[in-house]
Amino acid sequence: MDILAFCRKRDISTSGINISQVVDWDRTQPDQSKILLQIELPPHFPQKYDSVLGRAVDNCLVANLGRGLDDSSFDKQITRTER
């Protein structure tokens, strides 16, 4: 499940959610490449869903593709903006 589907299913506004993907691509050894998905949540995002969102991200397409390179090739970072 992706973040948009996660939020829609729970009727959570996606306003203020920022997602960036940082790729460290190694052309000579693609299996050593790394993908970091950075997710910044706004203050209105319910804290009770932080860990659940993390599990949803672990199952998203980007995570699955990243782990296709190597088990340690994908990581996520979830932060929250200040009020």
CSV table of C-alpha atoms in Angstrom, one decimal:
chain,number,residue,atom,x,y,z
A,1,MET,CA,0.0,0.0,0.0
A,2,ASP,CA,1.3,3.4,-0.8
A,3,ILE,CA,1.1,6.5,1.3
A,4,LEU,CA,-1.8,8.1,-0.7
A,5,ALA,CA,-3.9,4.9,-0.4
A,6,PHE,CA,-3.1,4.7,3.3
A,7,CYS,CA,-4.3,8.2,3.9
A,8,ARG,CA,-7.4,7.9,1.7
A,9,LYS,CA,-8.4,4.7,3.5
A,10,ARG,CA,-8.3,6.5,6.9
A,11,ASP,CA,-9.6,9.8,5.6
A,12,ILE,CA,-6.4,11.6,6.5
A,13,SER,CA,-5.5,14.8,4.6
A,14,THR,CA,-2.3,14.4,2.6
A,15,SER,CA,-1.7,18.2,2.7
A,16,GLY,CA,1.8,18.9,4.0
A,17,ILE,CA,3.1,15.4,3.5
A,18,ASN,CA,6.5,15.6,1.8
A,19,ILE,CA,8.1,12.6,0.2
A,20,SER,CA,11.6,12.5,-1.3
A,21,GLN,CA,13.6,9.7,-2.7
A,22,VAL,CA,17.3,9.7,-2.4
A,23,VAL,CA,19.1,7.2,-4.7
A,24,ASP,CA,22.8,6.3,-4.4
A,25,TRP,CA,23.2,4.4,-7.6
A,26,ASP,CA,26.4,2.5,-8.1
A,27,ARG,CA,26.8,1.9,-11.9
A,28,THR,CA,29.6,-0.6,-11.5
A,29,GLN,CA,27.9,-2.6,-8.8
A,30,PRO,CA,24.1,-2.1,-9.0
A,31,ASP,CA,23.5,-4.6,-6.2
A,32,GLN,CA,25.4,-2.1,-3.9
A,33,SER,CA,23.0,0.7,-4.7
A,34,LYS,CA,20.9,2.3,-2.0
A,35,ILE,CA,17.4,3.9,-1.9
A,36,LEU,CA,16.2,6.1,0.9
A,37,LEU,CA,12.6,7.2,1.1
A,38,GLN,CA,12.3,10.3,3.3
A,39,ILE,CA,8.8,11.1,4.5
A,40,GLU,CA,8.0,14.3,6.4
A,41,LEU,CA,4.6,14.3,8.1
A,42,PRO,CA,2.8,17.5,9.0
A,43,PRO,CA,1.6,18.2,12.6
A,44,HIS,CA,-2.0,17.2,11.8
A,45,PHE,CA,-1.0,13.7,10.8
A,46,PRO,CA,-2.2,11.4,13.7
A,47,GLN,CA,0.7,10.1,15.7
A,48,LYS,CA,-1.0,6.8,16.3
A,49,TYR,CA,-0.5,5.9,12.6
A,50,ASP,CA,3.3,6.6,12.5
A,51,SER,CA,4.4,3.0,13.0
A,52,VAL,CA,1.5,1.7,10.8
A,53,LEU,CA,2.6,4.1,8.0
A,54,GLY,CA,6.1,2.8,8.3
A,55,ARG,CA,4.9,-0.8,7.7
A,56,ALA,CA,2.8,0.4,4.8
A,57,VAL,CA,5.9,2.0,3.3
A,58,ASP,CA,7.9,-1.2,3.8
A,59,ASN,CA,5.4,-2.9,1.5
A,60,CYS,CA,5.2,-0.2,-1.2
A,61,LEU,CA,6.5,-0.7,-4.7
A,62,VAL,CA,9.6,1.4,-4.2
A,63,ALA,CA,10.6,-0.6,-1.2
A,64,ASN,CA,10.0,-3.9,-3.0
A,65,LEU,CA,12.0,-2.7,-6.0
A,66,GLY,CA,14.8,-1.5,-3.7
A,67,ARG,CA,15.0,-4.8,-1.9
A,68,GLY,CA,15.2,-6.5,-5.2
A,69,LEU,CA,18.8,-5.2,-5.4
A,70,ASP,CA,19.7,-6.4,-1.9
A,71,ASP,CA,18.0,-6.7,1.4
A,72,SER,CA,19.8,-3.7,2.8
A,73,SER,CA,19.3,-1.5,-0.3
A,74,PHE,CA,16.1,0.2,0.9
A,75,ASP,CA,15.6,2.3,4.0
A,76,LYS,CA,13.0,4.8,5.1
A,77,GLN,CA,13.1,7.9,7.3
A,78,ILE,CA,9.9,9.2,8.8
A,79,THR,CA,10.0,12.7,10.5
A,80,ARG,CA,7.5,15.2,11.6
A,81,THR,CA,7.4,18.9,11.0
A,82,GLU,CA,7.1,21.3,13.9
A,83,ARG,CA,3.9,23.0,14.7
